[in-house]
XYZ file of C-alpha atoms in Angstrom:
678
model
C -29.274 -78.612 -4.545
C -26.493 -76.979 -6.343
C -24.460 -74.808 -5.171
C -21.150 -73.885 -6.088
C -18.089 -75.145 -4.042
C -15.034 -73.235 -2.771
C -12.025 -75.756 -3.496
C -8.447 -75.232 -1.591
C -5.343 -77.639 -1.817
C -3.175 -77.138 0.514
C 0.383 -78.788 0.678
C 1.773 -79.984 3.926
C 5.153 -77.740 4.115
C 8.830 -78.234 4.883
C 9.603 -75.936 8.188
C 9.211 -72.777 7.651
C 7.451 -72.664 4.019
C 4.230 -71.264 3.318
C 1.210 -73.203 2.632
C 0.718 -73.200 -1.367
C -2.786 -73.428 -2.718
C -3.771 -75.077 -5.652
C -6.690 -77.142 -7.723
C -7.902 -80.410 -7.271
C -6.145 -81.620 -11.062
C -2.867 -80.454 -8.730
C -3.805 -82.843 -6.729
C -4.691 -85.637 -9.334
C -1.765 -84.448 -11.914
C -4.331 -83.121 -14.111
C -6.278 -86.610 -14.743
C -10.165 -86.501 -14.538
C -11.709 -87.430 -11.122
C -15.266 -88.507 -9.463
C -16.298 -87.869 -5.931
C -19.147 -90.079 -3.994
C -20.437 -89.402 -0.628
C -23.657 -89.658 1.659
C -25.424 -87.242 3.218
C -28.440 -86.168 5.615
C -27.508 -89.346 8.198
C -26.915 -91.645 4.830
C -30.383 -90.951 3.104
C -28.895 -88.758 0.246
C -26.463 -89.985 -2.386
C -24.384 -86.852 -3.624
C -21.447 -86.646 -6.335
C -18.968 -84.407 -7.537
C -16.837 -83.627 -10.548
C -14.349 -81.433 -12.347
C -17.453 -79.395 -13.434
C -17.834 -78.028 -9.471
C -21.880 -79.289 -8.812
C -23.043 -81.167 -5.997
C -25.620 -83.423 -7.411
C -27.964 -85.729 -5.326
C -28.132 -88.592 -7.306
C -30.071 -90.991 -5.148
C -32.826 -90.018 -2.531
C -36.023 -91.014 -1.100
C -35.042 -94.766 -0.550
C -34.452 -94.562 3.195
C -30.869 -95.112 4.752
C -28.087 -95.910 2.293
C -24.733 -97.484 2.866
C -20.980 -97.510 0.888
C -21.022 -95.334 -1.796
C -18.889 -96.846 -4.550
C -17.537 -95.487 -7.784
C -17.395 -98.352 -10.461
C -13.971 -98.798 -12.056
C -14.851 -96.799 -15.242
C -16.144 -94.281 -13.330
C -19.556 -94.064 -15.390
C -21.741 -95.508 -12.747
C -21.832 -95.150 -8.296
C -23.039 -98.657 -6.500
C -24.529 -97.902 -3.240
C -26.919 -100.244 -1.153
C -30.337 -99.824 -0.169
C -30.673 -100.797 3.783
C -34.227 -101.605 3.954
C -33.547 -101.355 7.639
C -36.731 -102.489 10.382
C -36.376 -102.103 13.989
C -37.729 -104.878 16.198
C -36.555 -105.820 19.573
C -33.916 -108.091 18.833
C -32.529 -104.617 16.579
C -32.480 -103.617 13.849
C -33.311 -105.921 10.609
C -32.152 -105.574 6.816
C -32.869 -106.582 3.692
C -30.210 -104.639 1.866
C -30.886 -104.611 -1.974
C -27.300 -103.183 -4.467
C -28.269 -100.838 -6.917
C -26.507 -99.565 -9.816
C -27.168 -95.858 -10.613
C -25.524 -93.926 -13.675
C -23.361 -91.201 -13.225
C -25.155 -88.572 -15.653
C -28.218 -89.615 -13.529
C -31.273 -92.269 -14.313
C -33.145 -94.949 -13.703
C -31.251 -97.248 -10.785
C -30.740 -100.725 -11.648
C -30.993 -103.408 -9.076
C -27.903 -105.774 -8.969
C -29.642 -108.249 -6.211
C -29.879 -108.720 -2.478
C -26.915 -107.706 -0.261
C -24.454 -105.103 0.495
C -21.747 -104.131 -1.654
C -18.547 -103.255 -0.009
C -16.133 -102.863 -2.634
C -15.273 -102.575 -6.941
C -12.483 -104.416 -7.851
C -10.888 -103.851 -11.463
C -9.784 -106.718 -11.977
C -6.731 -108.403 -12.720
C -4.914 -110.014 -15.419
C -7.563 -112.000 -17.483
C -9.696 -112.130 -14.352
C -12.601 -109.438 -14.945
C -13.548 -107.202 -12.630
C -16.214 -107.263 -9.960
C -18.440 -105.850 -7.330
C -17.496 -107.615 -3.733
C -20.500 -107.550 -1.148
C -22.210 -109.671 1.925
C -24.787 -111.916 1.143
C -26.691 -110.937 4.452
C -26.532 -108.256 7.064
C -26.855 -109.083 10.535
C -29.153 -108.375 12.954
C -28.001 -105.765 15.264
C -28.619 -103.084 17.832
C -25.580 -101.576 16.728
C -25.067 -99.044 14.289
C -22.061 -100.565 12.539
C -23.318 -103.164 9.936
C -21.702 -106.400 9.828
C -22.494 -109.153 7.608
C -21.436 -112.375 5.418
C -20.522 -114.487 3.617
C -18.665 -111.990 1.056
C -19.514 -113.378 -2.485
C -18.144 -111.522 -5.904
C -19.926 -110.826 -8.987
C -19.528 -109.235 -12.180
C -21.947 -105.847 -12.844
C -23.316 -107.649 -16.195
C -24.285 -110.831 -14.047
C -25.195 -109.915 -10.928
C -27.063 -113.396 -10.418
C -23.669 -115.041 -11.059
C -22.300 -115.098 -7.499
C -18.627 -116.930 -6.068
C -18.562 -117.224 -2.084
C -15.079 -115.463 -1.270
C -14.498 -115.571 2.156
C -17.303 -117.146 4.650
C -17.306 -118.430 8.607
C -16.296 -114.897 10.418
C -18.339 -111.723 9.949
C -16.778 -108.595 8.565
C -18.040 -104.857 8.864
C -19.505 -103.032 5.677
C -18.023 -99.751 5.996
C -15.268 -100.502 4.874
C -13.561 -103.457 3.088
C -10.808 -103.207 0.654
C -9.259 -105.206 -1.643
C -5.678 -105.442 -3.107
C -4.963 -105.151 -7.025
C -4.247 -108.552 -7.430
C -7.651 -110.028 -5.771
C -5.857 -112.176 -2.883
C -5.818 -109.576 -0.053
C -8.755 -107.737 1.697
C -8.738 -105.370 4.442
C -11.300 -104.861 6.975
C -13.433 -105.275 10.606
C -13.548 -109.129 11.457
C -15.970 -107.683 12.836
C -15.215 -104.122 14.840
C -13.135 -103.341 16.241
C -10.973 -106.276 14.975
C -9.187 -104.753 11.836
C -7.129 -107.316 9.794
C -6.109 -108.054 6.508
C -7.675 -111.769 5.134
C -5.920 -113.751 2.610
C -8.901 -114.599 0.015
C -7.180 -117.658 -1.448
C -6.327 -119.312 1.845
C -9.059 -118.584 3.921
C -7.005 -117.051 6.841
C -6.462 -113.683 8.214
C -3.970 -111.415 10.125
C -5.304 -109.481 13.048
C -3.588 -105.746 13.137
C -4.891 -104.206 16.129
C -7.873 -102.436 16.730
C -9.512 -99.279 15.259
C -11.605 -98.234 12.698
C -12.074 -97.630 9.090
C -9.131 -99.869 7.625
C -8.744 -99.073 4.508
C -6.042 -100.943 1.895
C -3.363 -99.216 -0.403
C -5.061 -100.338 -3.857
C -2.032 -101.898 -4.990
C -0.256 -105.130 -4.391
C 1.443 -103.682 -1.188
C -1.120 -104.736 1.433
C -0.279 -101.744 2.849
C -3.266 -100.807 5.477
C -4.294 -97.506 6.993
C -6.257 -97.688 10.875
C -7.821 -94.639 12.094
C -7.050 -94.669 16.003
C -9.139 -93.700 18.907
C -8.200 -89.873 18.741
C -9.377 -89.571 15.074
C -6.058 -87.925 14.411
C -4.005 -90.345 13.356
C -3.845 -93.048 11.190
C -1.403 -96.016 11.542
C 0.031 -97.367 8.495
C 1.512 -100.939 8.514
C 1.821 -104.233 6.609
C 0.867 -106.791 8.572
C 3.423 -109.372 9.568
C 5.548 -107.482 7.038
C 6.260 -104.056 8.646
C 5.570 -103.022 12.150
C 4.409 -99.441 10.732
C 4.103 -96.048 11.466
C 2.061 -93.324 12.454
C 0.641 -90.460 10.312
C -0.134 -88.293 12.653
C -2.701 -85.386 11.225
C -3.806 -83.317 13.701
C -1.610 -80.405 12.092
C -3.731 -80.466 8.796
C -5.067 -76.954 8.327
C -7.792 -78.575 6.910
C -8.720 -79.561 9.996
C -8.067 -77.125 12.617
C -7.338 -79.312 15.275
C -10.651 -80.735 14.792
C -11.050 -84.827 14.024
C -11.167 -86.479 10.986
C -13.440 -89.524 9.952
C -14.349 -92.352 7.012
C -10.717 -92.495 5.460
C -10.625 -94.446 2.661
C -8.103 -95.227 -0.367
C -9.098 -94.232 -3.769
C -8.329 -96.068 -6.603
C -5.339 -93.760 -6.727
C -2.654 -95.780 -4.584
C -1.328 -92.349 -3.335
C -4.675 -90.677 -2.804
C -7.316 -90.994 -0.281
C -10.186 -88.845 0.769
C -11.618 -88.525 4.438
C -14.125 -86.262 5.899
C -13.762 -83.560 8.913
C -13.098 -81.430 10.383
C -15.469 -82.895 13.667
C -15.608 -82.229 17.439
C -14.339 -84.634 19.698
C -17.534 -86.527 20.222
C -17.573 -87.104 16.095
C -21.090 -85.378 15.542
C -22.973 -82.241 14.482
C -20.127 -79.572 12.643
C -19.934 -78.641 9.432
C -18.842 -81.343 7.145
C -17.277 -81.635 4.772
C -15.463 -83.872 2.378
C -11.722 -83.904 1.795
C -8.947 -85.402 0.160
C -5.059 -86.232 0.514
C -2.245 -87.344 -1.332
C 0.318 -89.340 0.545
C 4.087 -89.659 -0.702
C 5.248 -92.602 -2.460
C 6.487 -93.994 0.606
C 3.080 -93.453 2.579
C 5.005 -91.920 5.509
C 4.196 -88.222 4.499
C 1.243 -86.101 3.304
C 1.911 -83.867 0.337
C -0.866 -82.231 0.004
C -4.671 -82.088 0.958
C -7.930 -80.650 -0.506
C -11.246 -79.620 0.638
C -13.185 -80.971 -1.615
C -16.963 -79.684 -0.514
C -18.085 -76.883 1.749
C -22.061 -78.073 2.985
C -24.081 -78.056 6.308
C -24.822 -80.993 7.650
C -22.846 -84.253 8.315
C -21.075 -86.463 5.409
C -20.076 -90.001 5.357
C -18.339 -92.672 3.448
C -16.576 -90.519 0.719
C -15.044 -93.056 -2.117
C -12.919 -91.209 -4.596
C -12.260 -92.415 -8.758
C -9.259 -90.719 -10.408
C -8.984 -91.763 -14.171
C -5.621 -94.016 -15.270
C -4.825 -94.836 -11.607
C -4.323 -98.233 -12.462
C -0.550 -97.964 -13.048
C 0.193 -95.824 -9.793
C 1.638 -97.849 -7.256
C 3.760 -96.835 -3.930
C 7.144 -97.460 -3.148
C 6.809 -100.237 -0.824
C 7.234 -103.749 -1.771
C 4.973 -105.320 -3.923
C 3.430 -108.747 -2.585
C 5.075 -109.034 0.519
C 5.296 -112.776 2.042
C 2.384 -112.328 4.939
C 2.134 -115.203 7.242
C -1.264 -116.734 7.202
C -3.588 -116.787 10.767
C -2.245 -114.391 12.682
C 1.267 -115.871 13.203
C 4.768 -116.044 12.103
C 5.861 -119.709 10.892
C 7.820 -121.386 14.141
C 5.930 -119.139 16.468
C 2.797 -119.943 18.824
C 1.277 -122.849 19.187
C 4.345 -124.862 19.385
C 2.340 -127.822 19.004
C -0.895 -127.945 16.999
C -2.142 -131.861 16.945
C -4.461 -132.244 18.832
C -5.272 -128.670 19.678
C -8.953 -127.803 20.147
C -8.664 -124.203 21.327
C -6.083 -121.687 20.162
C -6.061 -118.322 21.608
C -2.971 -115.594 21.916
C -3.949 -112.671 22.390
C -6.379 -110.031 21.215
C -7.096 -109.276 17.467
C -7.130 -113.092 16.555
C -9.994 -115.339 14.800
C -11.371 -116.606 18.057
C -11.039 -113.846 20.613
C -13.148 -113.839 23.518
C -16.215 -111.411 24.519
C -15.288 -108.963 27.227
C -17.508 -108.961 30.300
C -17.698 -106.792 33.013
C -15.058 -104.632 33.308
C -12.832 -106.792 31.743
C -10.560 -104.852 28.977
C -7.564 -105.281 26.647
C -4.096 -104.916 27.586
C -0.627 -104.043 26.246
C 0.305 -106.471 23.593
C -3.272 -108.028 23.364
C -3.769 -109.271 27.094
C -6.695 -109.688 28.679
C -7.359 -107.836 31.727
C -9.659 -109.777 33.755
C -8.927 -108.348 37.070
C -12.323 -107.072 37.598
C -14.284 -109.244 35.030
C -13.856 -111.872 32.941
C -13.350 -112.868 28.982
C -15.939 -115.768 27.162
C -15.212 -117.608 24.190
C -17.858 -118.020 21.706
C -19.643 -121.110 21.361
C -18.200 -122.223 18.247
C -14.507 -121.765 19.769
C -15.228 -123.069 23.135
C -17.853 -125.284 22.264
C -15.457 -128.248 20.850
C -13.683 -128.315 23.980
C -15.745 -130.604 25.726
C -16.674 -133.085 22.980
C -12.764 -133.801 21.857
C -11.931 -134.644 25.738
C -14.796 -136.829 26.248
C -14.211 -138.653 23.516
C -9.946 -138.807 23.571
C -10.536 -139.316 27.164
C -7.490 -136.928 27.545
C -6.915 -133.411 27.534
C -4.228 -130.763 28.245
C -4.368 -126.674 29.338
C -1.599 -123.917 29.104
C -2.049 -120.731 29.674
C 0.072 -117.872 30.568
C -0.468 -115.409 33.487
C 0.704 -112.324 34.755
C -0.534 -111.718 38.245
C 0.192 -108.345 41.104
C 0.293 -109.267 44.285
C -3.531 -109.772 46.323
C -3.936 -109.848 49.790
C -5.826 -113.073 51.464
C -8.119 -114.762 51.329
C -8.900 -114.929 47.811
C -10.434 -117.459 45.870
C -10.642 -116.926 41.832
C -10.954 -118.853 38.519
C -8.477 -118.325 36.268
C -9.490 -120.795 33.205
C -13.316 -122.656 33.780
C -14.513 -125.009 31.448
C -18.079 -124.554 32.630
C -20.526 -127.596 31.412
C -23.803 -126.606 29.404
C -25.923 -127.159 32.879
C -23.278 -124.918 34.867
C -21.338 -127.064 36.930
C -17.458 -127.177 36.308
C -15.736 -129.472 33.596
C -12.609 -128.772 35.264
C -11.616 -125.125 36.714
C -7.849 -123.470 37.584
C -8.042 -121.652 40.851
C -5.812 -118.987 43.236
C -6.429 -119.801 46.289
C -4.072 -117.509 48.311
C -0.744 -118.661 47.571
C -1.287 -121.899 45.470
C -2.553 -122.860 42.236
C -5.716 -125.413 42.587
C -7.536 -127.404 39.915
C -11.091 -128.853 40.132
C -11.592 -131.431 37.697
C -14.763 -133.498 37.285
C -13.593 -136.917 36.390
C -15.566 -140.126 35.554
C -19.066 -140.455 33.937
C -19.874 -143.267 31.114
C -20.559 -145.954 33.686
C -18.086 -144.846 36.141
C -19.366 -142.624 39.785
C -18.450 -139.142 38.142
C -16.659 -137.166 40.998
C -14.868 -133.843 41.729
C -11.536 -133.867 42.432
C -9.694 -131.278 44.148
C -5.365 -130.842 43.568
C -3.296 -128.328 45.222
C -1.123 -128.190 42.216
C 1.990 -125.777 43.188
C 2.768 -122.982 45.677
C 3.403 -119.723 43.495
C 5.139 -116.738 44.573
C 3.796 -113.617 42.862
C 6.060 -111.637 41.778
C 4.303 -108.204 40.129
C 4.229 -108.458 36.192
C 6.683 -111.408 35.461
C 4.091 -113.320 33.246
C 4.328 -117.559 34.311
C 3.457 -120.422 31.888
C 0.998 -123.026 33.345
C 0.787 -126.474 31.595
C -1.807 -128.788 32.867
C -1.929 -132.571 30.982
C -4.136 -135.462 32.000
C -4.189 -138.860 30.468
C -4.534 -142.454 32.118
C -5.167 -141.426 35.702
C -1.683 -138.944 35.771
C -1.948 -135.766 36.198
C 0.949 -133.291 35.791
C 1.480 -129.928 36.395
C 3.996 -127.734 34.739
C 5.417 -124.093 35.487
C 7.544 -122.356 33.061
C 8.736 -125.743 31.353
C 9.364 -127.444 34.917
C 7.572 -130.268 35.989
C 6.351 -129.409 39.612
C 4.151 -132.683 40.775
C 2.466 -135.561 39.655
C -0.757 -136.410 40.482
C -2.783 -139.953 40.450
C -6.563 -138.868 39.845
C -9.138 -141.836 40.831
C -11.166 -141.852 37.233
C -9.621 -141.652 34.456
C -12.283 -140.601 31.739
C -14.384 -137.340 31.322
C -17.483 -138.630 30.602
C -19.680 -135.744 32.417
C -17.968 -133.079 30.321
C -20.521 -131.537 28.181
C -20.710 -128.730 25.544
C -20.071 -125.541 27.321
C -18.125 -122.181 27.550
C -15.137 -121.797 28.495
C -13.959 -119.004 30.738
C -11.435 -116.646 31.796
C -11.397 -114.621 34.849
C -13.856 -114.867 37.458
C -17.795 -113.762 37.298
C -18.099 -113.787 41.318
C -14.449 -114.391 42.919
C -14.064 -114.314 46.980
C -12.308 -112.560 49.226
C -9.516 -110.332 48.340
C -9.692 -108.544 44.985
C -7.367 -110.795 42.566
C -5.220 -108.598 39.493
C -3.841 -109.779 36.360
C -4.011 -111.180 32.922
C -4.420 -113.874 30.344
C -2.943 -114.821 27.108
C -1.803 -117.816 25.178
C -4.646 -119.992 26.184
C -4.655 -123.710 24.502
C -6.499 -126.752 25.290
C -5.616 -130.069 23.576
C -7.418 -133.268 23.268
C -4.669 -135.373 24.253
C -1.680 -135.142 27.104
C 1.308 -133.719 26.086
C 4.972 -135.025 26.881
C 7.381 -133.138 29.120
C 9.925 -132.514 25.879
C 7.018 -130.673 24.125
C 6.238 -128.876 27.062
C 10.072 -127.976 27.367
C 10.071 -126.680 23.397
C 6.842 -124.757 24.182
C 8.308 -123.233 27.336
C 11.972 -121.980 24.974
C 9.596 -120.324 22.377
C 7.652 -118.616 25.378
C 10.595 -117.413 26.824
C 12.430 -116.107 24.005
C 9.084 -114.239 23.206
C 9.372 -112.863 26.943
C 12.694 -111.337 26.972
C 12.357 -109.173 24.387
C 8.896 -107.618 26.100
C 9.476 -104.618 28.196
C 7.525 -104.565 31.839
C 5.221 -101.947 32.315
C 6.951 -98.523 33.918
C 4.734 -98.222 37.077
C 4.416 -95.092 38.940
C 2.783 -94.578 42.077
C 1.573 -90.789 42.710
C -1.017 -88.558 44.981
C -2.325 -85.993 42.622
C -4.729 -83.451 43.362
C -8.312 -83.407 41.128
C -7.998 -80.019 38.820
C -10.995 -81.108 36.078
C -12.644 -83.777 35.047
C -15.431 -82.995 32.549
C -18.961 -85.072 32.075
C -19.455 -87.852 29.920
C -21.659 -87.149 27.105
C -25.446 -88.391 26.858
C -25.852 -92.268 26.003
C -25.936 -91.837 22.756
C -22.710 -90.913 21.517
C -21.467 -93.664 23.947
C -23.046 -95.970 21.683
C -20.623 -95.767 19.092
C -18.435 -97.883 21.067
C -18.961 -100.464 24.177
C -15.668 -99.165 25.451
C -14.393 -95.743 26.419
C -11.356 -93.806 27.973
C -11.458 -90.503 28.936
C -9.178 -87.408 29.636
C -8.749 -85.761 33.185
C -6.652 -83.061 34.242
C -4.437 -83.541 37.755
C -1.454 -81.726 39.602
C 1.068 -84.105 40.813
C 1.846 -83.738 44.510
C 3.654 -86.731 45.616
C 5.596 -88.962 43.662
C 5.805 -92.349 46.033
C 7.328 -95.070 43.711
C 8.776 -94.263 39.861
C 9.644 -91.122 38.236
C 7.540 -88.851 37.342
C 8.527 -85.147 36.726
C 5.588 -84.000 35.110
C 3.728 -81.088 37.848
C 0.204 -81.210 36.038
C -0.682 -84.518 34.002
C -3.702 -85.613 31.450
C -4.891 -89.024 33.518
C -6.461 -91.331 30.536
C -8.855 -94.071 32.464
C -11.161 -96.483 31.697
C -14.801 -94.736 31.964
C -17.243 -97.298 29.878
C -16.283 -101.396 29.763
C -18.868 -103.625 28.258
C -21.269 -100.614 27.189
C -21.573 -100.056 31.184
C -20.492 -96.862 33.054
C -17.151 -97.922 35.406
C -17.791 -96.829 38.986
C -16.095 -93.460 39.321
C -14.250 -92.605 42.556
C -15.700 -90.178 44.593
C -13.370 -87.263 44.211
C -14.302 -83.618 43.591
C -12.068 -80.927 41.932
C -9.563 -79.730 44.828
C -9.449 -82.764 46.410
C -6.435 -85.253 46.353
C -6.052 -89.306 45.680
C -3.415 -92.046 44.989
C -3.561 -93.920 41.478
C -1.103 -95.757 38.783
C 0.160 -94.326 36.509
C 1.775 -95.702 33.770
C 3.264 -94.190 30.193
C 0.556 -94.314 27.326
C 3.769 -95.085 25.252
C 3.430 -98.917 27.187
C 0.056 -98.961 26.273
C -0.210 -99.389 22.428
C -4.127 -100.445 22.907
C -5.063 -97.188 23.591
C -4.592 -95.992 20.608
C -7.395 -97.535 18.861
C -9.807 -96.941 22.102
C -12.494 -94.266 21.810
C -11.502 -91.618 23.683
C -13.422 -88.475 25.363
C -11.578 -85.724 25.711
C -13.522 -82.583 26.624
C -11.019 -81.083 29.105
C -10.654 -77.333 28.496
C -7.295 -76.498 30.882
C -4.811 -76.994 27.994
C -2.433 -79.607 27.418
C -0.449 -81.298 29.722
C 1.602 -84.675 29.550
C -0.484 -87.798 29.038
C -0.306 -90.655 31.335
C -2.619 -94.253 31.472
C -4.098 -94.818 35.219
C -3.203 -98.554 35.344
C -5.305 -98.901 38.260
C -7.966 -101.800 38.024
C -11.317 -100.172 37.365
C -13.588 -99.409 40.620
C -10.386 -100.326 42.576
C -9.614 -96.666 43.257
C -8.354 -95.955 46.847
C -10.754 -93.161 48.433
C -9.739 -89.384 47.581
C -8.248 -87.568 50.742
C -10.406 -85.012 52.527
C -10.112 -81.270 50.577
C -7.505 -79.167 52.637
């Protein structure tokens, strides 16, 4: 269907200045432009150019994915997903096609899912980047591997440029020099990949990561509110936020599908959307950023249409010379860490996980969730490393006859009796090869020794008494070789033990788990980070060296500001239907409360918006039996102390107006019963 569009441009003014309406040509500096997007549930490919007419370029092919305007603007590359639903999820047999901009018969470019069109660099010709295969999944988010690239005139001649870790299809962009790529590895773990070194640098959790099409390696990431873009260069610039809530074209709604055009200052996106991200009138928009990417100069409503629109891609002519004012080709540390960082020792390292957002992240189970700085809160759940990460530990230890375990733990006081596993190396038959416990006020190790001709036995060692200081992290190192077991806390040797057997032949390929799925007694409250397993003994000097690095890191870390309050419930909206929640396994929810009493801390707000976990691991968090007008005690912390919440999905349907936002730090499912209504 053809229709004439209303085209408006709003320049974001300085304080007191009126909004100026200009044309799309003003936004692009008079250069030609072309815009492509998907409509009607992704089953129609739509295009628009300066002629001002929306055209359907491709339809009737089932669901499509990620339209890409080619580097010369002469065609659109798009993927036919060819989806088939099954018990294990939806399977895909994707095919990439190229459709001439003027219309015509699509040309097949072979199997796979296209994710980026690269213009080329120097003598290297341009290419299409695509995932060779897509994963079967029950989730709507598409992910695939390996990543290949090919020339459009030789689609059968393919080169693998990334493998070993799946990435999301929806937004994957390559730098101008072809060495870096931004994406989700997979959702929600955003990062910057070094395609030459085959490493990647985590950038946090969020959606729709987008990479500037110059060589600044600057990234944008849409946060959980869908009203703010987080901007940074991973491991180079800590970043800044672009708050888009006041854009006149959003009218207080949310945006979605942000993607950098081939011009380093111009992006496209869709909106405004309601809180849940669906329904309403969908519009494709464009905005131009200042050269330093720290402010919006103009925003443009490109389409006025009905129904949902998604995945826009904007091409601007003569964009190759446009660069941001940021440094070009900065040196980025590979693998998610700066030189001299953690882990200090790498020899014999079999498993090394620092924090969430890395390549070896554990899968969160139950009501475990990510905390500040990427720690894992396993107070009411557990976290299990993938088999490819945890499995090699067992064979390596069995062969070497030695092992070391290092971890950083942050606890809060718990009421005995209590017995909870902190770290477990679990054999394939379900027995424990080694398990570190918190038993009341002590740390206890149970380890399976013997095997390979020596009787197997489970030996138990009370490692040390540990006084729990709220929110103070401690580092524990256990190291064992030749029947000598040593325990270090914060770099200090606490005790040495002699094991009855010096072999570990009973360790069989299994799982490495943080937290306890079935704790005993009083609930334990704590977080885990910096978990490492070695297939060798660590010497005392090595342990001390590692503690020096950890201590330096902790001196720069601020403990959370905890406030215990009694508050009366004003409004707690119901969660939406199940279908919208399937977009993410974890959701925060907003509710409104009136502060009645402050027991600890310094809360001066009389009315607050409380952010709390409502869905974890795809399951609803038990809601306290509190009704409007009743009061309840809970702990709150400033949202600024919890930057991880910025990337989480948020259900905010409160109607009582704005109030200061606080994060409820109470462990999910552990709120005290409410006070009776007066």
